[in-house]
Short mmCIF file of N, CA and C in Angstrom, two decimals:
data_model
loop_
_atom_site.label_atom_id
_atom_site.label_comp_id
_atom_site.label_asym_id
_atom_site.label_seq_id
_atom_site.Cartn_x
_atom_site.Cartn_y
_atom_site.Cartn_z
N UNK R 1 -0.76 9.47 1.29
CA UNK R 1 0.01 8.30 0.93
C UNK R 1 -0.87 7.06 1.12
N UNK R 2 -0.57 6.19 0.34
CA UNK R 2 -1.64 5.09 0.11
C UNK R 2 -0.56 3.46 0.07
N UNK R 3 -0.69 2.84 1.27
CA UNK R 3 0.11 1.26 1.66
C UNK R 3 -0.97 0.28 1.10
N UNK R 4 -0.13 -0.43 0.50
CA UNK R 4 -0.63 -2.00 -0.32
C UNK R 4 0.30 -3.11 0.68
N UNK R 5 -0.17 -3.80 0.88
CA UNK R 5 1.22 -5.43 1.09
C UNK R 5 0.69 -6.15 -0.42
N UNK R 6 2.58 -6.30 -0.73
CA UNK R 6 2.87 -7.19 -1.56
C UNK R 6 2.41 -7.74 -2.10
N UNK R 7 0.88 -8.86 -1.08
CA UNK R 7 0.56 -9.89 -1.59
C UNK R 7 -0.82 -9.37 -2.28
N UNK R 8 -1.31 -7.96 -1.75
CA UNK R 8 -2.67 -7.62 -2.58
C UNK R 8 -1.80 -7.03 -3.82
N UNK R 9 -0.76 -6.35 -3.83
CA UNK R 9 -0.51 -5.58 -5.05
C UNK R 9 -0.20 -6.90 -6.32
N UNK R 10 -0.22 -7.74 -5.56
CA UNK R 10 0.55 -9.21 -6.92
C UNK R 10 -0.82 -9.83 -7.07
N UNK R 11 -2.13 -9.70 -6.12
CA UNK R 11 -3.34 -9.94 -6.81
C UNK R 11 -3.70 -9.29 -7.86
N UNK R 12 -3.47 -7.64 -7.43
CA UNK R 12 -3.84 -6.68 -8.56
C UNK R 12 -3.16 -6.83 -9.56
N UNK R 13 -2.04 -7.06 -9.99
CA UNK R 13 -1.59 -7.40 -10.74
C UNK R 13 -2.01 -8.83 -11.99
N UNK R 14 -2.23 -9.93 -11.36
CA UNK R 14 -2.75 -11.03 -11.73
C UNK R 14 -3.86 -10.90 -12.50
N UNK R 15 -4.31 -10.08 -11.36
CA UNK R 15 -5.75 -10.12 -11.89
C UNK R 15 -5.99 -9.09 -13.40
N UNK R 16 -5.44 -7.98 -13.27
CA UNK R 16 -5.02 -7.08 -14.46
C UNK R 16 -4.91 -7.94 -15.76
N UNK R 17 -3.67 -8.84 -16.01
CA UNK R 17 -2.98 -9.36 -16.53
C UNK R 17 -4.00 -10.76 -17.29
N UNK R 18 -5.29 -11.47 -15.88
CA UNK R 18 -5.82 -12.00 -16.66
C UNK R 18 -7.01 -11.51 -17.50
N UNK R 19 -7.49 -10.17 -17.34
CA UNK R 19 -8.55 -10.05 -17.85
C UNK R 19 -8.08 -9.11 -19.46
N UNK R 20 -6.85 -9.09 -19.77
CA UNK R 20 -6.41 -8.70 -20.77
C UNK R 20 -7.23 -9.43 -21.81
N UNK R 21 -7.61 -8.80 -22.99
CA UNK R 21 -7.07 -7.70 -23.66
C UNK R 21 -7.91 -6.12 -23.08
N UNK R 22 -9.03 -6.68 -22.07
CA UNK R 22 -9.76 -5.48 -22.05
C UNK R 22 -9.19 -4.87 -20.44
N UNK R 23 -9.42 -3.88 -20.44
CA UNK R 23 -9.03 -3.20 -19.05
C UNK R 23 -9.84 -3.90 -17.91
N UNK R 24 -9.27 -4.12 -16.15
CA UNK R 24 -9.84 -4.39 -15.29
C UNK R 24 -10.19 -3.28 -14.54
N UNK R 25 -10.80 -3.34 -13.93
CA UNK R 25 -11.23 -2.17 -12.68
C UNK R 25 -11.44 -2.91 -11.44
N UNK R 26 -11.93 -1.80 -10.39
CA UNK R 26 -12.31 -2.60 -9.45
C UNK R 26 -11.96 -1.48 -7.55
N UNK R 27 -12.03 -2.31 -6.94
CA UNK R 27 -12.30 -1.27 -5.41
C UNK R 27 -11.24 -1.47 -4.47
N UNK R 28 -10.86 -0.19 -3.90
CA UNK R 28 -9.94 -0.46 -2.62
C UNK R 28 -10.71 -0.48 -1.27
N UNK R 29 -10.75 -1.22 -0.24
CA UNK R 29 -10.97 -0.93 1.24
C UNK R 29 -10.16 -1.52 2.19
N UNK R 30 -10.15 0.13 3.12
CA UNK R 30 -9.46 -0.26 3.60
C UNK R 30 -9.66 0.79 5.02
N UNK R 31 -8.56 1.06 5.60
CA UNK R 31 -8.58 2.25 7.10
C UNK R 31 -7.79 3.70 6.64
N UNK R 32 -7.84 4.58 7.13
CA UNK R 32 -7.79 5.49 7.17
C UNK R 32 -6.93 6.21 8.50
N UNK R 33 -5.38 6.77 8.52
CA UNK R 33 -5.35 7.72 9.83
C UNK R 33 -5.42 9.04 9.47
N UNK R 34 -5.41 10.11 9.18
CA UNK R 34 -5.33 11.38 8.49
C UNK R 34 -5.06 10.98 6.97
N UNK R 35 -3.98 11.24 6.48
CA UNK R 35 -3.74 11.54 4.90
C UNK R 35 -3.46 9.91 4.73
N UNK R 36 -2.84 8.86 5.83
CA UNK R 36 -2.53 7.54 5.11
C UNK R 36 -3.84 6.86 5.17
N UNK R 37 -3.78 5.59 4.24
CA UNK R 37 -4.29 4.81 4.07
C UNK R 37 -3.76 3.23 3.84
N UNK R 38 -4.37 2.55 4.02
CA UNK R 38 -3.84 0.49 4.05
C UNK R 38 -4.88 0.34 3.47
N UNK R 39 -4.39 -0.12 2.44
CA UNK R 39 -5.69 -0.93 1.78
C UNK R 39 -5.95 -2.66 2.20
N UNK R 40 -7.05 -2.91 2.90
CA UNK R 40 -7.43 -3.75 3.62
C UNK R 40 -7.98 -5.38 2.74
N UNK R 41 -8.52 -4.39 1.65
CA UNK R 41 -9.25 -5.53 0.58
C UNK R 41 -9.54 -4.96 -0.27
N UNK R 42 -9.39 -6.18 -1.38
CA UNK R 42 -9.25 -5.77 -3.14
C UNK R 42 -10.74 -6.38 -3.28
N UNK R 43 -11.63 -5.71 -4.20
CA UNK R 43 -12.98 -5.91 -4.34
C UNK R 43 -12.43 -5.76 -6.56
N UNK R 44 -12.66 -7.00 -6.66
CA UNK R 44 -12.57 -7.13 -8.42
C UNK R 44 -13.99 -7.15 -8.89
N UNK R 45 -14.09 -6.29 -9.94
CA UNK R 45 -15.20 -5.37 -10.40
C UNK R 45 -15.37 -6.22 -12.02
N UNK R 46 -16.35 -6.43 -12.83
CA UNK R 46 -16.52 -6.50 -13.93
C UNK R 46 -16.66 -4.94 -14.94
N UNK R 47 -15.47 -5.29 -16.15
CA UNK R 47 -15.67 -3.95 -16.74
C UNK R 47 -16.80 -4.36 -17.58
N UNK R 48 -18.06 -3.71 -17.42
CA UNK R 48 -19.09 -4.00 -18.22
C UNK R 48 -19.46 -3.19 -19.75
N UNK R 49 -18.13 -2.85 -19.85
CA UNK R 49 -17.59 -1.94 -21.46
C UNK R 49 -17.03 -2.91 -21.84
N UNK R 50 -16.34 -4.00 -21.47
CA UNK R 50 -15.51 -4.69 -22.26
C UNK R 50 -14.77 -4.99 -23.51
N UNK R 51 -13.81 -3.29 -22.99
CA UNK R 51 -13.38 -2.60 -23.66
C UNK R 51 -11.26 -2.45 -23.34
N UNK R 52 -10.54 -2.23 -24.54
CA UNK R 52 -9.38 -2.40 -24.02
C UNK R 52 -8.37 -0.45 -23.48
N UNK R 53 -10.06 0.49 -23.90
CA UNK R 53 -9.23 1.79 -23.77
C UNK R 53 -10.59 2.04 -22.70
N UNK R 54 -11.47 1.27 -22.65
CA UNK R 54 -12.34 1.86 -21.56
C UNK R 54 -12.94 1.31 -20.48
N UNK R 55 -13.53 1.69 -19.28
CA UNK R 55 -14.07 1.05 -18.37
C UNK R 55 -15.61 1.59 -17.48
N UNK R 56 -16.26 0.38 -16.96
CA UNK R 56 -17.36 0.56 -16.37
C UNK R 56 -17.60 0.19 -15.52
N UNK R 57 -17.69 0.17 -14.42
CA UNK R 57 -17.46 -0.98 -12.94
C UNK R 57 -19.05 -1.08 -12.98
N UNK R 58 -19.39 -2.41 -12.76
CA UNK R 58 -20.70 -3.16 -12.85
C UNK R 58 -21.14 -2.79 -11.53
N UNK R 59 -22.75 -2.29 -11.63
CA UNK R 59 -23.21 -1.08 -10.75
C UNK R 59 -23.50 -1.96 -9.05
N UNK R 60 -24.09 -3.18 -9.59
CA UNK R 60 -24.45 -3.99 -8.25
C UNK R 60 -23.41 -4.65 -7.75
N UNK R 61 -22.24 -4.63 -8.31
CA UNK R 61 -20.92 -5.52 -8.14
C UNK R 61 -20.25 -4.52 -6.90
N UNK R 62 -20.34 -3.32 -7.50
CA UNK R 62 -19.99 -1.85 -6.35
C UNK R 62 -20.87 -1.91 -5.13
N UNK R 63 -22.35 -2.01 -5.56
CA UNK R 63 -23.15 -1.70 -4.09
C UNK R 63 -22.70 -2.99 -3.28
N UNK R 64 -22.78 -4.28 -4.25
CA UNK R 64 -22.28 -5.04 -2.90
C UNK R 64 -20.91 -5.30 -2.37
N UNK R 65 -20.07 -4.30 -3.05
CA UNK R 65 -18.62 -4.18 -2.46
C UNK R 65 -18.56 -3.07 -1.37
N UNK R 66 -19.27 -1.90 -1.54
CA UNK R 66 -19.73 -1.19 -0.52
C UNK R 66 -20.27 -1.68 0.76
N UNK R 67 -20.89 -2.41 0.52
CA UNK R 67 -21.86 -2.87 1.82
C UNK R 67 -20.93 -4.29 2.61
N UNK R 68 -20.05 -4.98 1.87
CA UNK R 68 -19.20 -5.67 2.65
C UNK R 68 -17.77 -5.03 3.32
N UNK R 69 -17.56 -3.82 2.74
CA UNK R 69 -16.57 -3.10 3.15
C UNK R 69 -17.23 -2.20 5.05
N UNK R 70 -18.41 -2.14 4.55
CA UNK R 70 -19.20 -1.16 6.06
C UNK R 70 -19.40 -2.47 6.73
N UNK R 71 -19.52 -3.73 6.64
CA UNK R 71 -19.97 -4.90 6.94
C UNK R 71 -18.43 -5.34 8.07
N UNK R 72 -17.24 -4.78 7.16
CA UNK R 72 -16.16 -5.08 8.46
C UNK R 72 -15.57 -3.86 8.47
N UNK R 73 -16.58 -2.79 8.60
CA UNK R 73 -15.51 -1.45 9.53
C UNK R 73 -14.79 -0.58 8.52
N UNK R 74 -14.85 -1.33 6.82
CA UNK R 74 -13.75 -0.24 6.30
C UNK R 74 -14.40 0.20 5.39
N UNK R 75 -13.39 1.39 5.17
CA UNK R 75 -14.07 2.84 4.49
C UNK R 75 -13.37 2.18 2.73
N UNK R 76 -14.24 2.82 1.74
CA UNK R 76 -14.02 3.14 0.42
C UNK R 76 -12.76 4.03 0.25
N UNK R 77 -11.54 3.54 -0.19
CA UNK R 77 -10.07 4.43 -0.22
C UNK R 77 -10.32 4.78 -1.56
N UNK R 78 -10.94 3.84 -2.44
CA UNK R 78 -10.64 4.64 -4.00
C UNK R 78 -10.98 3.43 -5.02
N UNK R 79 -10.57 3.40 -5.78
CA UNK R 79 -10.29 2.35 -6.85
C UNK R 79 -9.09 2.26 -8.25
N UNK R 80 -9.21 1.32 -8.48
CA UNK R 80 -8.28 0.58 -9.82
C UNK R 80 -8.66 0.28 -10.56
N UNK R 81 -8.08 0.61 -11.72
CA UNK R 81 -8.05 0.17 -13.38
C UNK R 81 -6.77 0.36 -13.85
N UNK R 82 -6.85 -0.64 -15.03
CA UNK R 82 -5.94 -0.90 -15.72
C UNK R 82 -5.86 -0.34 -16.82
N UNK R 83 -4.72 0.01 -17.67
CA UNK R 83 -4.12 0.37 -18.77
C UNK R 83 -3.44 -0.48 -19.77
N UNK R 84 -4.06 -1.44 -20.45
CA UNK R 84 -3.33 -2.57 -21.23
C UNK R 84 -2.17 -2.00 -22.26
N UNK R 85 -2.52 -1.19 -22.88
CA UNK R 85 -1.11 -1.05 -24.02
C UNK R 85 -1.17 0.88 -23.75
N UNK R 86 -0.92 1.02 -22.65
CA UNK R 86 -0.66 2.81 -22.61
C UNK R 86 -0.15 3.00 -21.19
N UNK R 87 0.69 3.82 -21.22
CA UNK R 87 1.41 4.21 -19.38
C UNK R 87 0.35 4.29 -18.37
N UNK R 88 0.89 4.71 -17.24
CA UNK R 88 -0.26 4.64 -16.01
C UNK R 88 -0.01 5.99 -15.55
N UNK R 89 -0.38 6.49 -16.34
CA UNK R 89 -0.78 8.18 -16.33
C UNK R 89 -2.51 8.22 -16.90
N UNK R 90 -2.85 9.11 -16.03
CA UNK R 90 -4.49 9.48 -16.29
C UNK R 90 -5.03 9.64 -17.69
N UNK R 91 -5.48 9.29 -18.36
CA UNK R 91 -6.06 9.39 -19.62
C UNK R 91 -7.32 11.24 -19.51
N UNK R 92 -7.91 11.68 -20.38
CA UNK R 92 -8.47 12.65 -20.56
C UNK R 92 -9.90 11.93 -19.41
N UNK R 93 -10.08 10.82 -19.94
CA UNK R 93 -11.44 10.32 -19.38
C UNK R 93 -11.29 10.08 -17.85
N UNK R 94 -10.00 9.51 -17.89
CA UNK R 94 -9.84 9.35 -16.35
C UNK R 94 -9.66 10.54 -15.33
N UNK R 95 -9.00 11.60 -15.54
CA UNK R 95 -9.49 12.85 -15.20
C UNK R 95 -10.68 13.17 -15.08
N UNK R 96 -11.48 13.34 -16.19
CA UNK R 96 -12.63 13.36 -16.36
C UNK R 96 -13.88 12.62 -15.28
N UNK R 97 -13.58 11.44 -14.89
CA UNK R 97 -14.00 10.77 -14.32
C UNK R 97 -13.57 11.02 -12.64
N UNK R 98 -12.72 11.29 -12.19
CA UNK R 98 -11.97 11.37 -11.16
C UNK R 98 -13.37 12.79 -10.35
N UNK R 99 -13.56 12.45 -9.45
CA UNK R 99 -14.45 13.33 -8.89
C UNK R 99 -14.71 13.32 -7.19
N UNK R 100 -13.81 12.75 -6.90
CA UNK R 100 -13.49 13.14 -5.08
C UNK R 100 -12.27 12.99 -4.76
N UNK R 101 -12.10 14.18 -4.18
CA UNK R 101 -10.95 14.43 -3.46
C UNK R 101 -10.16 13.68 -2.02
N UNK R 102 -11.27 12.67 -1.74
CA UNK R 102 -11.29 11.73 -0.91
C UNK R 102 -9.91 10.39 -0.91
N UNK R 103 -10.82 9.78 -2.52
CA UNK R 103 -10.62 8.87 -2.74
C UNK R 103 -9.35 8.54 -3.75
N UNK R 104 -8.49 7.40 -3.61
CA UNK R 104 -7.22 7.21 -4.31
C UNK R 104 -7.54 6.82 -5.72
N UNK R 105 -6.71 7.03 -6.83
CA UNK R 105 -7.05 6.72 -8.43
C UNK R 105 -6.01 5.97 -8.95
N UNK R 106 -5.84 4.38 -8.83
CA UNK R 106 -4.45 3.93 -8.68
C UNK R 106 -4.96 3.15 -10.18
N UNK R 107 -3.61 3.31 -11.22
CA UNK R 107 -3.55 2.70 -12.73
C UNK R 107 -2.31 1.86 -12.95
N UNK R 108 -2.86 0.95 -13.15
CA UNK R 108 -1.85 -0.46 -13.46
C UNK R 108 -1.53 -0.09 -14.91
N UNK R 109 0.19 -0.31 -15.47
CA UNK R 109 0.13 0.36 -17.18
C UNK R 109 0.55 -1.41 -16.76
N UNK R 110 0.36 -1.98 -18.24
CA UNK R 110 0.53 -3.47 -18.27
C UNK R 110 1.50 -2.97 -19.97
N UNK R 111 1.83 -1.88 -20.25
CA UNK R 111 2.56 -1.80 -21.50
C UNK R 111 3.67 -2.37 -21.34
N UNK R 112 4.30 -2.43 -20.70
CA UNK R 112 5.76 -2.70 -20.75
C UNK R 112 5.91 -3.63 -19.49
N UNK R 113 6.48 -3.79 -18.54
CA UNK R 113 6.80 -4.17 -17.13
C UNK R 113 5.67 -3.30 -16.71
N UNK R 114 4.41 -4.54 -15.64
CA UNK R 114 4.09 -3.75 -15.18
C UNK R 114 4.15 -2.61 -13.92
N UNK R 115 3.51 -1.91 -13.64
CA UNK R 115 3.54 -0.44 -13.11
C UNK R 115 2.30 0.04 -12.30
N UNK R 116 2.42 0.31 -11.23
CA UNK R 116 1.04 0.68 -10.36
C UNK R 116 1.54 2.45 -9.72
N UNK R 117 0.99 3.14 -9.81
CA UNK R 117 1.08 4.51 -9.83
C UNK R 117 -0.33 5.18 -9.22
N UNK R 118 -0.34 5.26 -8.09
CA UNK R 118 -1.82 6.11 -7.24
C UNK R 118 -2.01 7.50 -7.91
N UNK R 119 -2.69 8.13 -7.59
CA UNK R 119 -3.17 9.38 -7.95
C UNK R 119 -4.66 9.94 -7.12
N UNK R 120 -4.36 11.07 -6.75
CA UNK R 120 -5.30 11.96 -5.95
C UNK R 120 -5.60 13.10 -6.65
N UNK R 121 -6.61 13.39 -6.23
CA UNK R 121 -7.53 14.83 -7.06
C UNK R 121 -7.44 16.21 -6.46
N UNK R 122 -6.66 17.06 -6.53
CA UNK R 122 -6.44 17.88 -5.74
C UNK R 122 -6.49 19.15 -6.98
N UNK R 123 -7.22 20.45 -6.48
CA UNK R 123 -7.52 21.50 -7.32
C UNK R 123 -8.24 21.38 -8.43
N UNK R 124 -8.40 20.38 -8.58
CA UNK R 124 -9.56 19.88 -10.26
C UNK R 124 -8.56 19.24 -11.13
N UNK R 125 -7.96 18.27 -10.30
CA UNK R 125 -6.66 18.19 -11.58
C UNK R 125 -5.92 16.95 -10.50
N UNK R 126 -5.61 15.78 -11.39
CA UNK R 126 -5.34 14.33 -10.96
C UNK R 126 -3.34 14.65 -10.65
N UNK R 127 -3.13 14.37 -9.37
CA UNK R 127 -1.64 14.10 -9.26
C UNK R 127 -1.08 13.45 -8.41
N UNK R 128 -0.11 12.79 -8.67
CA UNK R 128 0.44 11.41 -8.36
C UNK R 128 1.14 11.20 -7.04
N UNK R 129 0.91 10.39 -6.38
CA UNK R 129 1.18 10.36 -5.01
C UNK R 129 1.65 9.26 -4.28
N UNK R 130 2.45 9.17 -3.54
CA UNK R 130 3.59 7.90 -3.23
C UNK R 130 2.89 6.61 -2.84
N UNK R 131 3.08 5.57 -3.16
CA UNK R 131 2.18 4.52 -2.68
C UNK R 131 3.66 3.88 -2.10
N UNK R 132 3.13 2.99 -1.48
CA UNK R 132 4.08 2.05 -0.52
C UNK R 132 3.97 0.70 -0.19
N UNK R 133 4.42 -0.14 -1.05
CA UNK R 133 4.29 -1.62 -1.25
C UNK R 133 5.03 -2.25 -0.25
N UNK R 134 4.18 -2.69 1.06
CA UNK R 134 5.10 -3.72 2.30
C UNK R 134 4.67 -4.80 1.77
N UNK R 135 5.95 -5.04 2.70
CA UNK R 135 6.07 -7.14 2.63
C UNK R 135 4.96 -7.51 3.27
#
């Protein structure tokens, strides 16, 4: 299970919303007790596809989101992208892409009302898992 507060999930959101028409991406950190997680800090990524069905997280934008995340103690939970005109269900690529069992796979659908929906990799195969938005 994977906890957001409010006020990062309405960044993620924002931020989604302004980089439309093309998809956003970008990094979770945060702590860790067994299976939960808090995501601590939102690290916004450039999609360097700048693309509205695809994404690329800009390679030095990551190393130095990595290194400020070990910089205060927190671990890599996963990351985010967005879905501008399609649900927030895994695409073929996003499966595809999905490659630790570690880390959370959370998709903003901006089709309709938007929608934030986590996802974990378990057996070779992406499935969806409760997230928990506090005040």
């Amino acid at each position: 299970m994977i906890y957001i507060r409010n006020k990062e999930y309405e960044a993620i959101l924002g931020y989604c919303k302004q980089q439309l028409p093309e998809e956003s991406c970008g990094l979770l950190g945060g702590r860790k007790e067994g299976k939960r997680c808090w995501v601590e800090k939102i690290y916004y990524l450039t999609n360097t596809e700048h693309s509205c069905e695809h994404f690329f997280m800009d390679p030095r934008e990551q190393l130095q989101a990595v290194k400020d995340m070990r910089s205060l103690g927190y671990l890599l939970l996963g990351n985010f992208h967005s879905h501008p005109n399609s649900p927030a269900i895994p695409s073929k690529e996003d499966a595809r892409l999905a490659y630790d069992s570690k880390l959370h796979y959370l998709i903003v659908s901006l089709e309709r009302e938007p929608l934030l929906k986590s996802f974990v990799l378990e057996d070779g195969a992406l499935r969806e898992e409760e997230i928990s938005i506090l005040q």
